[in-house]
mmCIF file of C-alpha atoms in Angstrom:
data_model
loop_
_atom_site.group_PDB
_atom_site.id
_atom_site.type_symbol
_atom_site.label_atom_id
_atom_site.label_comp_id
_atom_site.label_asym_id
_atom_site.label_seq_id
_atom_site.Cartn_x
_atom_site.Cartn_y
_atom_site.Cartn_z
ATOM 1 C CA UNK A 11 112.885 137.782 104.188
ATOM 2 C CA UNK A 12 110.708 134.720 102.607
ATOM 3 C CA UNK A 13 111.006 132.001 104.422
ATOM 4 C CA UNK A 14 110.584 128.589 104.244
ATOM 5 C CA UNK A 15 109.709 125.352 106.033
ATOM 6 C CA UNK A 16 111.785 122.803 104.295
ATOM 7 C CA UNK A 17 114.524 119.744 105.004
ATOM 8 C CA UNK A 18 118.172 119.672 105.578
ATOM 9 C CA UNK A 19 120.111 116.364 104.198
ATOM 10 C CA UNK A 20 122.037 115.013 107.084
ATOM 11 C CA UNK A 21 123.501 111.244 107.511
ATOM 12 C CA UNK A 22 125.908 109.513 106.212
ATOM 13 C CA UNK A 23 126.269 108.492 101.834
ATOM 14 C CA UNK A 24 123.100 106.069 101.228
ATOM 15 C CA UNK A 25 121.589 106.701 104.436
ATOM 16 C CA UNK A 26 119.964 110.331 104.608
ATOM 17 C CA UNK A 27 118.188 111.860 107.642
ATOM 18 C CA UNK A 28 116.542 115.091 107.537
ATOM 19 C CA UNK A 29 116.264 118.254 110.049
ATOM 20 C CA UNK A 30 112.737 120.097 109.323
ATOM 21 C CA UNK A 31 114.079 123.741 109.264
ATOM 22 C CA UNK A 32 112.939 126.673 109.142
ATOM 23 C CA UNK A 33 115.483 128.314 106.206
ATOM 24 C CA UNK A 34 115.501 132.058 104.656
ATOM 25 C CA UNK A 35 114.529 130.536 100.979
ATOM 26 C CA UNK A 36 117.476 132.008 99.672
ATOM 27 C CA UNK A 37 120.037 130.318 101.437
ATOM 28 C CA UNK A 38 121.401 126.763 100.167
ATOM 29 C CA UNK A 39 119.481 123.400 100.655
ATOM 30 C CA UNK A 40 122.225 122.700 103.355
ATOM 31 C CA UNK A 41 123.130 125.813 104.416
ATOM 32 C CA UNK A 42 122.465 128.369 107.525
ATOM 33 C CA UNK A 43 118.882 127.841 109.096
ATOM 34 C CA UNK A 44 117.108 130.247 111.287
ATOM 35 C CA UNK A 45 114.995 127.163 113.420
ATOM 36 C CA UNK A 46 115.077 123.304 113.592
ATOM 37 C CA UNK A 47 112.025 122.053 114.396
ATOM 38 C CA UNK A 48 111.913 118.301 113.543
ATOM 39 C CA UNK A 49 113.698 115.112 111.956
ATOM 40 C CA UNK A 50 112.204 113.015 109.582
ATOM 41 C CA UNK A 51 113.971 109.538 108.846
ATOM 42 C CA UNK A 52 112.733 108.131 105.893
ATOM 43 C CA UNK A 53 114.845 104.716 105.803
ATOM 44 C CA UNK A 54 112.985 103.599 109.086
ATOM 45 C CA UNK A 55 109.837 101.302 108.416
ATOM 46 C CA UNK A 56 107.467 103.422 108.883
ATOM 47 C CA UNK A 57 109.417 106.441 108.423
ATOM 48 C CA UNK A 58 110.290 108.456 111.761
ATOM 49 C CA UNK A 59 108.811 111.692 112.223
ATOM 50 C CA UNK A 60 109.449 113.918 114.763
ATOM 51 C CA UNK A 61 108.585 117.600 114.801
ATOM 52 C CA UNK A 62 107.899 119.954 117.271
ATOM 53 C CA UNK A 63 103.937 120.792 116.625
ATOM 54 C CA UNK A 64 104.288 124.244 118.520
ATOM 55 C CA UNK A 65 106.831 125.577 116.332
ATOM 56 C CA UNK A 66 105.410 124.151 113.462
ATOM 57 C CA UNK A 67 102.432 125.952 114.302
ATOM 58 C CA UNK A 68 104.408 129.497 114.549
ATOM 59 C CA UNK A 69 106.192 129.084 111.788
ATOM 60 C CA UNK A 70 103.296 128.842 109.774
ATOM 61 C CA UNK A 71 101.384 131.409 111.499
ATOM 62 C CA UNK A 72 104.093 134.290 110.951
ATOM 63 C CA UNK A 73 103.641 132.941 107.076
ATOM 64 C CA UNK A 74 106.686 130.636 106.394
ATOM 65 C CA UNK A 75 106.394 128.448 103.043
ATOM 66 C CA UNK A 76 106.404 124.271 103.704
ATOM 67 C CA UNK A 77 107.877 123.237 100.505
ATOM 68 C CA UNK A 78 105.668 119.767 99.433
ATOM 69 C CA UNK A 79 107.505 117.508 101.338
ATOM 70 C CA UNK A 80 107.346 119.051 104.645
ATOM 71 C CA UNK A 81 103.895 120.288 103.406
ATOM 72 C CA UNK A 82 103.162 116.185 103.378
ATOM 73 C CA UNK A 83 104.917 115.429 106.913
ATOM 74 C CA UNK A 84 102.934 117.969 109.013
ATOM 75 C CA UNK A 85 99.773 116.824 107.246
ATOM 76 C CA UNK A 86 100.133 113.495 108.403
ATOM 77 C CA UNK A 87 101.159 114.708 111.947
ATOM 78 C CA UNK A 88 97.765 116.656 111.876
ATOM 79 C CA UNK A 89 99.493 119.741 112.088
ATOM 80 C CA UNK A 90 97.899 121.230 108.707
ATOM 81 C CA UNK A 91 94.350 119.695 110.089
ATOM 82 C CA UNK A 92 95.000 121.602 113.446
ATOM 83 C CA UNK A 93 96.173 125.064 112.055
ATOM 84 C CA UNK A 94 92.856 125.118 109.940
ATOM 85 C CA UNK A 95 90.701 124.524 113.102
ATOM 86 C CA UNK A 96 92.634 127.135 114.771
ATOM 87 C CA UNK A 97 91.890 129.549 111.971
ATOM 88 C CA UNK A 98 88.287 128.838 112.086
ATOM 89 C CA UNK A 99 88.009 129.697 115.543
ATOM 90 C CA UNK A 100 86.893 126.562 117.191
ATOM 91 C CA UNK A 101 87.998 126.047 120.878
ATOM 92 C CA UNK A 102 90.482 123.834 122.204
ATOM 93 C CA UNK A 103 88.381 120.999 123.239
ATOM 94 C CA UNK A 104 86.344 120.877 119.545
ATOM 95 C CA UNK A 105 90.116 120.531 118.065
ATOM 96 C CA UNK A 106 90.932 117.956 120.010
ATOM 97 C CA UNK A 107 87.893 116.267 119.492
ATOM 98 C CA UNK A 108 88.147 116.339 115.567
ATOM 99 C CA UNK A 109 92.321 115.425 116.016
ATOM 100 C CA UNK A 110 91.137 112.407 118.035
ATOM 101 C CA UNK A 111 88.092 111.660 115.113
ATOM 102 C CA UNK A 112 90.823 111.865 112.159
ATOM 103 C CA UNK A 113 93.479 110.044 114.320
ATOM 104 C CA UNK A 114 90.607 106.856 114.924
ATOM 105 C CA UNK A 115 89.627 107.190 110.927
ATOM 106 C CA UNK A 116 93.728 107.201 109.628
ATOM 107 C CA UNK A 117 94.507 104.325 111.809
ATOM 108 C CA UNK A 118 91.209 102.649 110.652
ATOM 109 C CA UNK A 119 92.459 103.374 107.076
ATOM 110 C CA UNK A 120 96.325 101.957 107.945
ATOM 111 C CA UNK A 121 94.759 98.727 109.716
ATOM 112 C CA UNK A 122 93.091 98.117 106.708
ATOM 113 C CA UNK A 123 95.347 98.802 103.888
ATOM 114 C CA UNK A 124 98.182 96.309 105.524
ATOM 115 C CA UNK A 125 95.270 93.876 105.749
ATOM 116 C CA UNK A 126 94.750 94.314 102.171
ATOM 117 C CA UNK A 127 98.359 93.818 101.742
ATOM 118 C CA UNK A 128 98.663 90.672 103.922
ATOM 119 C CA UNK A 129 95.684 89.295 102.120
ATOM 120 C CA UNK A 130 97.657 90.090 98.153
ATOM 121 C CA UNK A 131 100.671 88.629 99.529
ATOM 122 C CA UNK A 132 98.628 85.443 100.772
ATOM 123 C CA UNK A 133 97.146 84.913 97.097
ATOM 124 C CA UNK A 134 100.681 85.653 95.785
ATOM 125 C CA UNK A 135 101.947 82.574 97.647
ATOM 126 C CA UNK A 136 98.997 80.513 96.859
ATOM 127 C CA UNK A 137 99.225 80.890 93.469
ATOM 128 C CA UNK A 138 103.008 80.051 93.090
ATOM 129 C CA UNK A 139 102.673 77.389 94.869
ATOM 130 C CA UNK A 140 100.108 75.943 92.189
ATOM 131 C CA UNK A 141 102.642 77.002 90.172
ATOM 132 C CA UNK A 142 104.987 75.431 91.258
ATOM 133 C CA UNK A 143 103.169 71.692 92.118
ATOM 134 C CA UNK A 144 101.676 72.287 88.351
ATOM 135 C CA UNK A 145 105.455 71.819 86.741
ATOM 136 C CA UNK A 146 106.234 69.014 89.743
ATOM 137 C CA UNK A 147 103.155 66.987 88.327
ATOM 138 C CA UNK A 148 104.539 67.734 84.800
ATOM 139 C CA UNK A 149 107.628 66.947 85.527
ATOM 140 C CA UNK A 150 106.824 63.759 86.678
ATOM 141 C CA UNK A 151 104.343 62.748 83.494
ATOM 142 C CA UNK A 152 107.049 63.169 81.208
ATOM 143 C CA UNK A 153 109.525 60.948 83.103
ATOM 144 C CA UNK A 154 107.159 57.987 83.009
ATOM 145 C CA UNK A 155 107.021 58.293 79.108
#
């Protein structure tokens, strides 16, 4: 039996929330599941995710399949990251050392990328504002005439 890590639609029309589930890959998106093991709420800003790491961690070990998706969700979780330390034999304190490294370095990244974005949406404003005083000023030249 192949099977997979992958998610179940749940939620109401135009507002979806997903079980992570561990599935038999034959059986319907839907369908009958062997395992939950996590939501994921995409509509939330950021998008919820909640899966249990240890039985992410099984799943994977006895050789289920994370379609991309899921594949994505438990490599932002660090899952992925912490399976491949696992498998190269480091002890528990060196994972949790190089977890708490690539934690610091992806919230480094995230502080910076909405500063980036803060900073775009600044210039965005500036400039229609020019905009905007540029047509008043026009506007104005061509009433005196």
């Amino acid at each position: 039996m192949a099977v997979k890590l992958r998610l179940r639609k749940m939620g109401k029309k135009k507002q979806p929330i997903y079980k992570v589930v561990a599935a038999d890959s034959r059986s319907p998106r839907d369908g009958k599941f062997i395992e939950a093991i996590g939501l994921y709420n995409p509509k939330t800003n950021p998008a919820t995710v909640d899966i249990k790491e240890e039985r992410a961690l099984y799943w994977l070990g006895v050789g289920a399949q994370p379609t991309d998706t899921v594949k994505n969700l438990l490599s932002n979780q660090g899952i992925i990251l912490k399976r491949e330390l696992k498998k190269n034999g480091l002890s528990e304190e060196q994972i949790t050392a190089k977890l708490d490294d690539w934690k610091k370095i992806k919230e480094a990244n995230l502080a910076s990328s909405l500063k980036k974005k803060s900073e775009k949406a600044k210039t965005k404003k500036v400039s229609a504002e020019k905009k905007d005083s540029e047509t008043e000023v026009k506007g104005t030249t061509s009433e005196q005439a």
